[in-house]
């Protein structure tokens, strides 16, 4: 078969991200099929039209990474763009169109219907190889776990985690790689799948599963060296929380050191209780940016969100990271169940005490099906069973509304540049773009640290 994999994600905020998922999807396809990747960050529709005409794909896979930008005040949905792309492809190709990806897996049936594709593949993309083989051999693709059609039930069952071979087809000569090297020098890397924590609002365990599937640390280090050899000057570890398996994350860091990985990197961390030498081991291995998923700095809110730590652990992890010489940022998520003026005040008070850091405040929590927050919102009558969650819906706390929270945050933030509402918007992304053009690499929020 001739297979065209498309990454339609041209979002530049906070910066363009390498379409890592498609490396794994491409890696799942048997060698007898031909695969091309089209990344719309690197080509316009005229280029894509030429590629479709020349290559004449029989199967097209579209990666639906983002549903929306998850920012309540400046909400932007991408579903219409996916739908327009599918219609545009239909006018030029008779190929079967399949959707997949992280965003797709959160609401597969609704997205499939909205974009008008033929099939969807829920969960990990490794089953795409099986799908291509089934279509090639004229077998029923719907027998493959995770494959859905427009007639599937509204909430199709999640397929079990993929336990077969996982191969990343990272090509040094891939045309799109150059774009990311020229826009920040950043490529990405995965060290495991799954998150075992149970935070009430989070769809990650649904996307990747709760059970950790660890990649051999030496294998992760080999891939890091490959990215470095390909010209990357930075990489981001895309794991939901890099330290949700502390021994494995330490083993990966030690494997980086042993292999001689020399470029800096960043990752998401949960500010849980960690061994004293944790961040110094990470720093030795090249970690530069620690992005803490802190979410609140008031214990009742951390409890409400079912976070696996409390305020005291946040301060300890923060101090450990600073002592190891690392840049730290904290992501806060305000407005969940139980939020009130008092809890926002308590969080703001503690934010003042977090020194030498950047605080990204997301106000309003996106409600995703299958999460604890969804059930709470349903029980409280804030949404109904028929509410269309594809249109971004944000939980509305009883005690304070989003505008009230934003006013409190902005008033407290004053002129401080290290207190950022959301991901920093287009202004922040423009600054990052200019710095990337001047040769800086990485996420660059360290310039905001105060
Ligand atoms: C790491 C990460 C980031 C990092 C990326 C860093 C980097 N350099 O790559 C940062 C912090 C920058 C980031 C930013 C954003 N992110 Co983000 N991010 C993630 C995270 C944790 C992992 C993504 C990842 O790379 N996974 C590893 C790869 C291998 O997995 P994958 O892409 O999902 O691909 C697999 C499958 O999905 C599938 N697949 C993928 N494509 C296809 C295609 C086909 C045809 C098929 C069949 C299968 C398939 O196969 C792959 C292998 O199994 C996910 C949550 C999660 N756990 O998935 C959120 C997530 C993707 N992000 C999300 C969002 C919203 C954003 C932002 C818009 C947030 C913001 N306002 O800043 C931006 C957008 C950035 C951009 N330009 O697109 C949402 C998307 C859902 C939604 N609501 O739209 C997610 C799901 C988190 C969430 N809130 O639920 N993100
Ligand atoms: S630790 Fe992070 S990824 Fe894991 S469930 Fe909680 S919010 Fe989600």
Coordinates of C-alpha atoms and ligand atoms in Angstrom, one line a residue:
X1 CA 0.0 0.0 0.0
X2 CA 1.0 3.6 -0.4
X3 CA 0.5 5.3 2.9
X4 CA 0.5 9.1 3.5
X5 CA 0.7 10.2 7.1
X6 CA -0.3 13.8 7.7
X7 CA 0.5 16.0 10.7
X8 CA -1.9 19.0 10.3
X9 CA -0.7 20.7 13.5
X10 CA 0.6 24.2 12.7
X11 CA 0.0 25.6 16.1
X12 CA 3.0 27.9 17.1
X13 CA 2.1 28.2 20.8
X14 CA 4.0 27.8 22.9
X15 CA 6.3 26.7 20.0
X16 CA 5.9 24.2 17.1
X17 CA 6.2 20.6 18.3
X18 CA 7.8 17.7 16.4
X19 CA 5.1 15.2 15.3
X20 CA 6.6 12.4 17.4
X21 CA 3.5 10.2 17.2
X22 CA 3.9 9.8 13.4
X23 CA 7.4 8.3 13.9
X24 CA 5.8 5.5 15.8
X25 CA 2.9 5.1 13.4
X26 CA 5.4 4.9 10.5
X27 CA 7.5 2.5 12.5
X28 CA 4.6 0.1 12.8
X29 CA 4.1 -0.4 9.1
X30 CA 5.6 -3.4 7.4
X31 CA 8.5 -2.8 5.0
X32 CA 6.5 -3.9 1.9
X33 CA 4.3 -0.8 2.2
X34 CA 5.5 2.7 1.2
X35 CA 5.2 5.5 3.7
X36 CA 5.5 9.3 3.3
X37 CA 5.1 11.9 6.0
X38 CA 3.5 15.3 5.3
X39 CA 4.0 17.8 8.0
X40 CA 1.9 21.0 7.4
X41 CA 4.4 23.0 9.3
X42 CA 6.7 22.5 6.4
X43 CA 4.5 22.5 3.3
X44 CA 1.5 24.5 2.1
X45 CA -1.6 23.0 0.4
X46 CA 0.0 23.4 -3.1
X47 CA 2.9 21.2 -1.9
X48 CA 0.4 18.7 -0.4
X49 CA -1.6 18.6 -3.6
X50 CA 1.5 17.8 -5.6
X51 CA 2.5 15.1 -3.1
X52 CA -1.0 13.5 -3.2
X53 CA -1.0 13.6 -7.0
X54 CA 2.5 12.1 -7.4
X55 CA 2.4 9.5 -4.6
X56 CA -1.3 8.6 -5.1
X57 CA -1.8 7.2 -1.6
X58 CA -4.2 4.3 -1.0
X59 CA -4.4 5.0 2.8
X60 CA -4.1 8.4 4.5
X61 CA -3.5 8.7 8.3
X62 CA -4.2 12.0 9.9
X63 CA -2.7 12.8 13.3
X64 CA -5.3 14.7 15.4
X65 CA -3.0 15.8 18.3
X66 CA -4.9 18.8 19.5
X67 CA -8.7 19.2 19.8
X68 CA -8.3 22.8 21.1
X69 CA -5.8 24.9 22.9
X70 CA -7.4 24.3 26.4
X71 CA -7.3 28.0 27.2
X72 CA -10.7 29.1 28.5
X73 CA -10.2 32.8 27.9
X74 CA -8.8 32.5 24.3
X75 CA -10.3 29.1 23.4
X76 CA -9.5 27.9 19.9
X77 CA -10.8 24.6 18.4
X78 CA -9.0 22.7 15.6
X79 CA -11.8 20.3 14.7
X80 CA -13.0 22.5 11.8
X81 CA -9.5 22.5 10.3
X82 CA -9.4 18.7 10.4
X83 CA -12.8 18.5 8.8
X84 CA -11.7 20.9 6.0
X85 CA -8.5 18.9 5.4
X86 CA -10.5 15.7 5.1
X87 CA -12.9 17.3 2.5
X88 CA -9.9 18.8 0.7
X89 CA -8.3 15.3 0.5
X90 CA -11.5 13.7 -0.7
X91 CA -11.6 16.1 -3.6
X92 CA -8.1 14.9 -4.7
X93 CA -7.8 11.3 -3.6
X94 CA -9.9 8.1 -3.2
X95 CA -7.7 6.9 -0.4
X96 CA -9.3 5.6 2.8
X97 CA -8.8 8.3 5.5
X98 CA -8.0 7.2 9.1
X99 CA -7.7 9.5 12.1
X100 CA -5.7 8.8 15.3
X101 CA -3.6 10.7 17.9
X102 CA -3.8 11.9 21.5
X103 CA -6.7 14.4 21.0
X104 CA -8.6 11.9 18.8
X105 CA -8.3 9.2 21.5
X106 CA -10.0 11.5 24.1
X107 CA -13.2 11.8 22.0
X108 CA -12.8 9.4 19.1
X109 CA -16.4 8.8 18.0
X110 CA -17.3 12.5 18.1
X111 CA -14.2 13.6 16.2
X112 CA -14.6 10.9 13.6
X113 CA -18.2 12.1 12.9
X114 CA -17.1 15.8 12.9
X115 CA -14.2 15.4 10.5
X116 CA -15.9 12.9 8.2
X117 CA -13.0 10.3 8.0
X118 CA -13.6 6.7 7.2
X119 CA -12.0 5.0 10.2
X120 CA -10.4 5.9 13.5
X121 CA -7.8 4.2 15.5
X122 CA -8.2 4.8 19.2
X123 CA -5.0 4.7 21.4
X124 CA -1.5 3.8 20.5
X125 CA -0.6 4.1 16.8
X126 CA 1.3 0.8 16.7
X127 CA -1.9 -0.9 15.6
X128 CA -1.8 1.1 12.4
X129 CA 0.5 -1.5 11.0
X130 CA -2.1 -4.2 11.6
X131 CA -4.7 -1.9 10.0
X132 CA -2.7 -1.4 6.9
X133 CA -2.1 -5.2 6.6
X134 CA -5.8 -6.0 7.1
X135 CA -6.8 -3.5 4.4
X136 CA -4.2 -4.8 2.1
X137 CA -5.3 -8.4 2.5
X138 CA -9.0 -7.3 2.3
X139 CA -9.7 -8.5 5.9
X140 CA -12.1 -6.7 8.3
X141 CA -10.1 -3.9 9.9
X142 CA -12.7 -3.6 12.7
X143 CA -11.5 -6.8 14.3
X144 CA -8.4 -4.8 15.4
X145 CA -8.8 -3.4 18.9
X146 CA -9.2 0.3 18.8
X147 CA -10.5 0.6 15.2
X148 CA -13.8 2.4 15.0
X149 CA -16.1 3.4 12.2
X150 CA -18.7 6.2 12.0
X151 CA -21.3 3.5 13.2
X152 CA -19.4 2.6 16.3
X153 CA -21.0 3.3 19.7
X154 CA -20.6 6.8 21.1
X155 CA -18.1 5.7 23.7
X156 CA -16.2 2.8 22.1
X157 CA -14.1 0.7 24.6
X158 CA -10.5 1.7 25.0
X159 CA -8.2 -1.0 23.5
X160 CA -5.7 -2.6 25.9
X161 CA -2.3 -1.1 26.1
X162 CA -0.1 -2.1 23.2
X163 CA 2.5 -4.7 24.3
X164 CA 3.9 -5.7 21.0
X165 CA 7.1 -4.2 19.4
X166 CA 7.4 -0.4 19.4
X167 CA 9.6 1.0 16.7
X168 CA 10.2 4.7 16.2
X169 CA 11.0 5.3 12.6
X170 CA 13.2 8.4 13.1
X171 CA 14.7 9.3 9.7
X172 CA 17.8 11.5 9.7
X173 CA 16.9 12.5 6.1
X174 CA 13.2 13.3 6.8
X175 CA 12.3 16.6 5.2
X176 CA 10.3 17.9 8.2
X177 CA 13.1 17.3 10.7
X178 CA 14.9 20.3 9.4
X179 CA 12.0 22.6 10.2
X180 CA 12.2 21.8 14.0
X181 CA 16.0 22.1 13.9
X182 CA 15.6 25.6 12.4
X183 CA 12.9 26.5 14.9
X184 CA 14.5 25.9 18.3
X185 CA 16.6 22.9 17.5
X186 CA 14.2 20.7 19.5
X187 CA 13.3 17.1 18.8
X188 CA 11.4 14.9 21.2
X189 CA 11.8 11.6 22.9
X190 CA 9.7 9.1 24.9
X191 CA 10.9 7.0 27.8
X192 CA 7.7 5.3 28.8
X193 CA 4.0 5.3 28.2
X194 CA 1.3 5.5 30.9
X195 CA 0.6 7.4 34.1
X196 CA -0.3 5.6 37.2
X197 CA -1.6 8.7 39.1
X198 CA -5.3 9.5 39.2
X199 CA -5.7 13.3 39.0
X200 CA -9.5 13.9 38.5
X201 CA -9.3 16.1 35.4
X202 CA -6.6 14.4 33.5
X203 CA -7.2 12.4 30.2
X204 CA -3.6 11.3 30.0
X205 CA -4.1 7.9 31.6
X206 CA -6.9 7.4 29.1
X207 CA -4.7 8.3 26.2
X208 CA -1.7 6.3 27.2
X209 CA -3.1 3.9 29.9
X210 CA -2.5 3.7 33.6
X211 CA -0.1 0.9 33.5
X212 CA 3.5 2.0 32.8
X213 CA 5.2 0.5 29.8
X214 CA 8.8 1.3 30.3
X215 CA 11.3 1.6 27.4
X216 CA 14.7 0.1 28.2
X217 CA 16.9 3.1 29.5
X218 CA 19.7 2.1 27.2
X219 CA 17.4 2.2 24.2
X220 CA 16.1 5.6 25.3
X221 CA 19.8 6.8 25.5
X222 CA 20.5 5.4 22.0
X223 CA 17.6 7.4 20.6
X224 CA 18.8 10.5 22.4
X225 CA 22.2 10.1 20.8
X226 CA 20.5 9.6 17.4
X227 CA 18.6 12.9 17.9
X228 CA 21.8 14.6 18.8
X229 CA 23.7 13.2 15.8
X230 CA 20.8 14.4 13.6
X231 CA 21.5 18.0 14.7
X232 CA 19.2 18.5 17.7
X233 CA 20.4 20.9 20.2
X234 CA 17.7 20.1 22.8
X235 CA 15.1 17.4 23.4
X236 CA 11.9 17.2 25.4
X237 CA 10.8 14.0 27.0
X238 CA 7.1 13.8 26.3
X239 CA 6.2 11.3 29.1
X240 CA 3.0 12.4 30.9
X241 CA 5.1 12.7 34.1
X242 CA 8.8 11.7 33.6
X243 CA 9.1 10.8 37.3
X244 CA 5.9 8.8 37.8
X245 CA 8.3 5.8 37.9
X246 CA 11.2 7.3 39.9
X247 CA 13.6 4.3 39.6
X248 CA 13.1 4.2 35.8
X249 CA 13.6 7.9 35.4
X250 CA 16.8 7.7 37.3
X251 CA 17.9 4.7 35.2
X252 CA 17.2 6.7 32.0
X253 CA 19.2 9.7 33.4
X254 CA 22.2 7.4 34.3
X255 CA 22.0 5.8 30.8
X256 CA 22.2 9.3 29.3
X257 CA 25.3 10.0 31.3
X258 CA 26.9 6.6 30.5
X259 CA 26.2 7.0 26.8
X260 CA 27.6 10.6 26.7
X261 CA 24.4 12.4 25.7
X262 CA 25.6 16.0 25.7
X263 CA 22.6 18.2 24.7
X264 CA 20.3 19.6 27.3
X265 CA 16.7 18.4 27.7
X266 CA 13.5 19.1 29.6
X267 CA 10.5 17.1 30.9
X268 CA 7.3 17.2 33.0
X269 CA 7.7 16.3 36.6
X270 CA 5.2 15.7 39.5
X271 CA 6.5 17.5 42.6
X272 CA 6.3 14.4 44.7
X273 CA 8.6 13.2 47.5
X274 CA 11.9 12.4 45.7
X275 CA 15.2 10.9 46.9
X276 CA 17.6 13.8 47.9
X277 CA 20.0 13.2 45.0
X278 CA 17.3 12.9 42.4
X279 CA 17.7 16.3 40.6
X280 CA 21.4 16.3 40.8
X281 CA 21.5 13.0 39.0
X282 CA 19.1 14.5 36.4
X283 CA 21.3 17.6 36.1
X284 CA 24.4 15.5 35.5
X285 CA 22.5 13.8 32.7
X286 CA 21.8 17.1 31.0
X287 CA 18.3 18.0 32.4
X288 CA 17.9 21.8 32.1
X289 CA 14.2 22.5 32.4
X290 CA 11.9 21.1 35.1
X291 CA 8.2 21.7 34.3
X292 CA 6.3 20.9 37.4
X293 CA 2.6 19.9 37.1
X294 CA 1.8 21.6 40.4
X295 CA -1.8 22.7 39.7
X296 CA -2.6 24.3 43.1
X297 CA -0.8 25.5 46.2
X298 CA -3.6 24.9 48.7
X299 CA -4.0 21.5 50.2
X300 CA -7.8 21.3 49.9
X301 CA -7.5 21.9 46.1
X302 CA -4.7 19.4 45.8
X303 CA -6.9 16.9 47.6
X304 CA -9.9 17.8 45.4
X305 CA -7.8 17.2 42.3
X306 CA -6.4 14.0 43.8
X307 CA -2.9 15.0 43.3
X308 CA -0.2 12.6 44.6
X309 CA 1.5 15.4 46.7
X310 CA 0.7 18.3 49.0
X311 CA 2.0 21.9 49.2
X312 CA 4.9 20.9 51.5
X313 CA 6.2 18.4 48.8
X314 CA 6.0 21.1 46.1
X315 CA 8.4 23.3 48.1
X316 CA 10.8 20.4 48.8
X317 CA 10.9 19.3 45.1
X318 CA 11.3 23.0 44.0
X319 CA 14.2 23.5 46.4
X320 CA 15.9 20.3 45.3
X321 CA 15.6 21.3 41.6
X322 CA 17.0 24.8 42.4
X323 CA 19.9 23.3 44.4
X324 CA 20.7 21.1 41.4
X325 CA 21.0 24.3 39.3
X326 CA 17.9 23.6 37.2
X327 CA 15.4 26.0 35.7
X328 CA 12.0 25.4 37.1
X329 CA 8.5 26.3 36.1
X330 CA 5.2 25.4 37.7
X331 CA 1.9 24.9 35.9
X332 CA -1.2 25.9 37.9
X333 CA -4.7 24.9 37.2
X334 CA -7.2 27.1 38.9
X335 CA -11.0 26.8 39.1
X336 CA -11.7 23.1 39.9
X337 CA -14.2 21.6 42.2
X338 CA -14.1 23.4 45.6
X339 CA -12.2 26.5 44.3
X340 CA -13.2 29.7 46.1
X341 CA -11.8 33.1 46.8
X342 CA -10.1 31.7 49.9
X343 CA -8.4 28.8 48.0
X344 CA -7.3 31.1 45.2
X345 CA -5.9 33.5 47.8
X346 CA -4.1 30.6 49.5
X347 CA -2.5 29.5 46.2
X348 CA -1.5 33.1 45.3
X349 CA 0.1 33.5 48.7
X350 CA 2.2 30.4 48.3
X351 CA 3.1 31.4 44.7
X352 CA 4.8 34.4 46.2
X353 CA 7.0 32.1 48.2
X354 CA 8.1 30.1 45.2
X355 CA 11.3 31.9 44.2
X356 CA 13.3 31.8 41.0
X357 CA 10.7 30.3 38.9
X358 CA 8.0 30.9 36.2
X359 CA 4.3 30.3 37.1
X360 CA 2.0 29.4 34.2
X361 CA -1.6 29.9 35.4
X362 CA -4.3 28.1 33.4
X363 CA -7.7 29.3 34.6
X364 CA -10.6 27.0 34.0
X365 CA -10.3 23.2 33.7
X366 CA -11.3 21.5 30.5
X367 CA -13.8 18.8 31.0
X368 CA -13.0 15.5 29.2
X369 CA -15.2 12.4 29.1
X370 CA -14.1 9.5 31.2
X371 CA -12.5 11.6 33.9
X372 CA -13.5 12.1 37.5
X373 CA -14.1 15.8 36.7
X374 CA -16.6 14.8 34.1
X375 CA -18.6 12.7 36.6
X376 CA -18.5 15.6 39.2
X377 CA -19.7 18.1 36.5
X378 CA -22.5 15.7 35.5
X379 CA -23.6 15.1 39.1
X380 CA -23.6 18.8 39.8
X381 CA -25.7 19.4 36.7
X382 CA -23.0 21.6 35.1
X383 CA -23.1 19.4 32.0
X384 CA -25.7 16.9 30.8
X385 CA -25.1 13.5 29.3
X386 CA -25.7 15.1 25.9
X387 CA -23.4 18.1 26.3
X388 CA -21.1 18.4 23.3
X389 CA -17.6 18.3 24.8
X390 CA -15.9 18.8 21.5
X391 CA -16.7 22.4 21.9
X392 CA -14.3 23.2 24.7
X393 CA -16.2 23.0 28.0
X394 CA -14.5 24.3 31.2
X395 CA -15.6 23.4 34.7
X396 CA -17.3 26.2 36.5
X397 CA -16.5 26.2 40.3
X398 CA -19.4 27.1 42.6
X399 CA -17.3 29.5 44.8
X400 CA -15.8 31.7 42.1
X401 CA -16.0 32.2 38.3
X402 CA -13.1 32.2 35.8
X403 CA -13.2 36.0 35.4
X404 CA -13.0 36.4 39.2
X405 CA -10.0 34.1 39.4
X406 CA -8.3 35.8 36.5
X407 CA -8.8 39.2 38.1
X408 CA -7.3 37.9 41.3
X409 CA -4.3 36.4 39.5
X410 CA -3.7 39.6 37.4
X411 CA -4.0 41.9 40.3
X412 CA -1.5 39.8 42.3
X413 CA 0.8 39.3 39.4
X414 CA 1.1 43.1 38.7
X415 CA 4.0 43.8 36.3
X416 CA 5.8 40.6 37.1
X417 CA 6.8 38.8 33.9
X418 CA 7.2 35.4 35.5
X419 CA 3.5 35.1 36.3
X420 CA 2.0 34.1 33.0
X421 CA -1.7 33.5 32.3
X422 CA -2.1 30.4 30.1
X423 CA 0.9 29.4 27.9
X424 CA 1.7 33.0 27.2
X425 CA -0.4 33.5 24.1
X426 CA 0.8 34.6 20.7
X427 CA 3.0 37.4 22.3
X428 CA 5.0 34.8 24.2
X429 CA 5.2 32.5 21.1
X430 CA 6.4 35.4 19.0
X431 CA 9.2 36.1 21.4
X432 CA 10.2 32.5 21.5
X433 CA 10.1 32.4 17.7
X434 CA 12.5 35.4 17.5
X435 CA 14.9 33.9 20.0
X436 CA 14.8 30.6 18.1
X437 CA 15.6 32.5 14.9
X438 CA 18.7 34.0 16.6
X439 CA 19.9 30.5 17.4
X440 CA 18.6 29.9 20.9
X441 CA 17.2 26.5 21.6
X442 CA 14.7 24.9 24.0
X443 CA 11.4 26.2 25.4
X444 CA 13.2 29.4 26.6
X445 CA 10.9 30.2 29.5
X446 CA 14.0 30.6 31.6
X447 CA 14.3 34.2 30.4
X448 CA 11.2 34.9 32.4
X449 CA 12.5 33.5 35.7
X450 CA 12.4 35.9 38.6
Ligands
LIG1 C1 4.5 16.5 25.8 C2 3.2 17.3 25.5 C3 3.4 18.7 25.3 C4 4.7 19.4 25.2 C5 5.3 19.0 23.8 C6 6.8 19.1 23.8 C7 7.5 18.6 22.6 N1 8.6 19.2 22.2 O1 7.0 17.7 22.0 C8 4.3 20.9 25.3 C9 4.4 21.3 26.7 C10 5.1 21.9 24.5 C11 2.8 20.8 24.9 C12 2.1 21.9 24.4 C13 0.8 21.8 24.0 N2 -0.1 20.8 24.3 CO1 0.5 19.0 24.8 N3 0.9 17.3 25.4 C14 2.0 16.7 25.6 C15 1.7 15.2 26.0 C16 2.0 15.0 27.5 C17 2.5 14.1 25.2 C18 2.4 14.3 23.7 C19 3.4 13.3 23.0 O2 4.3 13.8 22.3 N4 3.3 12.0 23.3 C20 4.2 11.0 22.7 C21 3.7 10.6 21.3 C22 4.5 9.4 20.9 O3 2.4 10.2 21.4 P1 1.2 10.7 20.5 O4 1.6 11.9 19.8 O5 0.0 10.7 21.2 O6 1.2 9.5 19.4 C23 0.7 8.2 19.7 C24 -0.8 8.0 19.5 O7 -1.5 9.1 19.8 C25 -0.9 7.6 18.1 N5 -1.0 8.5 17.0 C26 -0.5 9.7 16.8 N6 -0.8 10.2 15.6 C27 -1.5 9.3 14.9 C28 -2.0 9.3 13.7 C29 -2.7 8.2 13.2 C30 -3.3 8.1 11.9 C31 -2.9 7.1 14.1 C32 -3.7 5.9 13.7 C33 -2.4 7.1 15.4 C34 -1.7 8.2 15.8 O8 0.3 6.8 17.8 C35 1.4 7.4 18.6 C36 2.1 6.2 19.2 O9 1.3 5.4 20.0 C37 0.2 15.1 25.7 C38 -0.7 14.2 26.6 C39 -0.4 12.8 26.4 N7 -0.1 12.0 27.4 O10 -0.6 12.3 25.3 C40 -0.3 16.5 25.7 C41 -1.4 17.0 24.8 C42 -1.3 16.3 23.4 N8 -1.3 18.4 24.7 C43 -2.4 19.0 24.5 C44 -2.5 20.5 24.3 C45 -3.9 21.0 24.3 C46 -1.4 21.3 24.2 C47 -1.3 22.8 23.9 C48 -2.4 23.3 23.0 C49 -1.4 23.4 25.3 C50 -1.1 24.9 25.3 N9 -2.2 25.7 25.3 O11 0.0 25.3 25.3 C51 0.1 22.9 23.4 C52 0.2 22.8 21.8 C53 1.6 22.7 21.3 C54 1.6 22.5 19.8 N10 2.3 23.4 19.1 O12 0.9 21.7 19.3 C55 -3.6 18.1 24.7 C56 -4.4 17.8 23.4 C57 -5.8 17.6 23.7 C58 -6.7 18.8 23.5 N11 -7.4 19.2 24.4 O13 -6.6 19.4 22.5 C59 -2.9 16.8 25.3 C60 -3.6 15.5 25.0 C61 -2.9 17.1 26.8 C62 -4.3 17.4 27.4 N12 -4.6 18.6 27.8 O14 -5.1 16.5 27.5 N13 2.3 19.5 25.0
LIG2 S1 0.4 13.1 37.2 FE1 0.0 14.4 35.4 S2 -0.3 13.0 33.7 FE2 -0.5 11.7 35.6 S3 -2.7 11.7 36.0 FE3 -1.9 13.5 37.2 S4 -2.1 15.2 35.8 FE4 -2.3 13.4 34.6

